[in-house]
CSV table of C-alpha atoms in Angstrom, one decimal:
chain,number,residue,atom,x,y,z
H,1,UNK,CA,28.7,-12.3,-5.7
H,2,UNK,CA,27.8,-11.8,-1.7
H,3,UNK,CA,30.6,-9.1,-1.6
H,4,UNK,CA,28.3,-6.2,0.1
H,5,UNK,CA,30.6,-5.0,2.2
H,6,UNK,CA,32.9,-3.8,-0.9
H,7,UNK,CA,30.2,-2.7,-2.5
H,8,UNK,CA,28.8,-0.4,0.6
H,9,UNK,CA,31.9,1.2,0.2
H,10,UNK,CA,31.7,1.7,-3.7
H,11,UNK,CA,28.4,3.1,-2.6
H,12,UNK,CA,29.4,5.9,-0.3
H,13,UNK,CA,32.2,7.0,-1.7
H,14,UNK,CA,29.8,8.2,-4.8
H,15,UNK,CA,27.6,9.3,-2.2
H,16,UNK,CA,30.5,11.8,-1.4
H,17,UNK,CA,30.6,12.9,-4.9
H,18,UNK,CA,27.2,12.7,-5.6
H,19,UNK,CA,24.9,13.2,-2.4
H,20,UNK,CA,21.2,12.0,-2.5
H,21,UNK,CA,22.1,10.0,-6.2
H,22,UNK,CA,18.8,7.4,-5.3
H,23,UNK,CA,20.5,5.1,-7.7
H,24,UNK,CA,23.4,4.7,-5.0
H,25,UNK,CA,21.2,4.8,-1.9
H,26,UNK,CA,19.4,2.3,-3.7
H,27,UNK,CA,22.4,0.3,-4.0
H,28,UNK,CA,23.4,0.8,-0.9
H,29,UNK,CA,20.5,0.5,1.1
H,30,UNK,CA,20.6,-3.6,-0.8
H,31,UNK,CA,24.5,-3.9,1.4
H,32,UNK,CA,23.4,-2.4,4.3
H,33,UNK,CA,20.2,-4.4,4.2
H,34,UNK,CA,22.1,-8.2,3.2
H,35,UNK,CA,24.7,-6.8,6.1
H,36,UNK,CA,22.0,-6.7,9.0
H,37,UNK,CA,22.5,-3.1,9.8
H,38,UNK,CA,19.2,-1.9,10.1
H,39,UNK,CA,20.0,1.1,11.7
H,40,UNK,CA,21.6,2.6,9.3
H,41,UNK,CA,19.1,1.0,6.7
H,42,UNK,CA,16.3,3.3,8.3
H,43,UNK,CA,18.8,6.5,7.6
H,44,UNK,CA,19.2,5.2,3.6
H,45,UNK,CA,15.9,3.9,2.9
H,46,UNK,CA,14.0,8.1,3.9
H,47,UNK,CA,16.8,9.1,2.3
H,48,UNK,CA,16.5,6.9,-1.0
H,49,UNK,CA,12.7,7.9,-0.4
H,50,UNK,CA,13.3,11.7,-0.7
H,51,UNK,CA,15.6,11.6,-3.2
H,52,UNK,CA,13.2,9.5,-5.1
H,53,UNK,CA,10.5,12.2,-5.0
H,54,UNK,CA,12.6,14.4,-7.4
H,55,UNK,CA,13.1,11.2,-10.0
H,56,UNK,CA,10.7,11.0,-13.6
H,57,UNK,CA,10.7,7.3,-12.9
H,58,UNK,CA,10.4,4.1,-10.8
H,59,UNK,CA,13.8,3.2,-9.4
H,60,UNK,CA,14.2,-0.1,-8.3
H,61,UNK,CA,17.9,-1.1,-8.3
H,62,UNK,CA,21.2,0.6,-8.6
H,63,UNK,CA,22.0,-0.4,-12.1
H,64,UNK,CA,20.6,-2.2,-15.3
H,65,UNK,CA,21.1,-5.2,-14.3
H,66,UNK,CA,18.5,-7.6,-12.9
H,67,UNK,CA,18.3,-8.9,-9.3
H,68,UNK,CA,17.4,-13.0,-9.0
H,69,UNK,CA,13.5,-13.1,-8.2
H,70,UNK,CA,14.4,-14.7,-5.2
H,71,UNK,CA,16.8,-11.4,-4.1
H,72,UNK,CA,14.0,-9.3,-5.3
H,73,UNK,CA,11.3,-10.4,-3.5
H,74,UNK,CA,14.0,-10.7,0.2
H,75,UNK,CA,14.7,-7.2,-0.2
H,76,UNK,CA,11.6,-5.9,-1.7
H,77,UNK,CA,10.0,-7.0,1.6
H,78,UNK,CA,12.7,-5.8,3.9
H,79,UNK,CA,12.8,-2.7,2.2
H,80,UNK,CA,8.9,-2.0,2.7
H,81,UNK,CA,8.8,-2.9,6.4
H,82,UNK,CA,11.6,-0.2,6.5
H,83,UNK,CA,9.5,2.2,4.3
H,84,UNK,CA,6.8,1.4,6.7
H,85,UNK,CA,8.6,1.8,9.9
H,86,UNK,CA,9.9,5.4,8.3
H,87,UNK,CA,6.1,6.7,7.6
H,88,UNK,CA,5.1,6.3,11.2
């Protein structure tokens, strides 16, 4: 629905009630990344990282629901040249 900037704000504010949820950085690591702030993407993405190391299981989107392929693949690459860019 291309309303990111909404949802980055849906996003932190349960990041204020729930800090380091990866679910929500997941989610909003997605806005910030469809927004161009890849600054702040950096911050999201070692922090969706960490949080991750505590999780049973592969997270790979904020909610149930399923991303377009086309979405998936965008974001799946911008979010490993971030991963990357964190690890060095």
């Amino acid at each position: 629905q291309n309303r990111y900037a909404d949802a980055e704000a849906v996003y932190r504010k349960d990041l204020d009630r729930h800090p380091n949820n990866p679910w929500s950085l997941h989610g909003l690591a997605t806005c910030l990344a469809k927004l161009g702030k890849v600054d702040e993407l950096v911050e999201c993405r070692a922090s969706f990282e960490a949080a991750c190391q505590r999780s049973d299981g592969k997270i790979d989107r904020s909610c149930y629901c399923k991303l377009s392929a086309k979405n998936r693949s965008s974001i799946g690459r911008l979010f490993k040249q971030v991963t990357e860019r964190i690890r060095v």
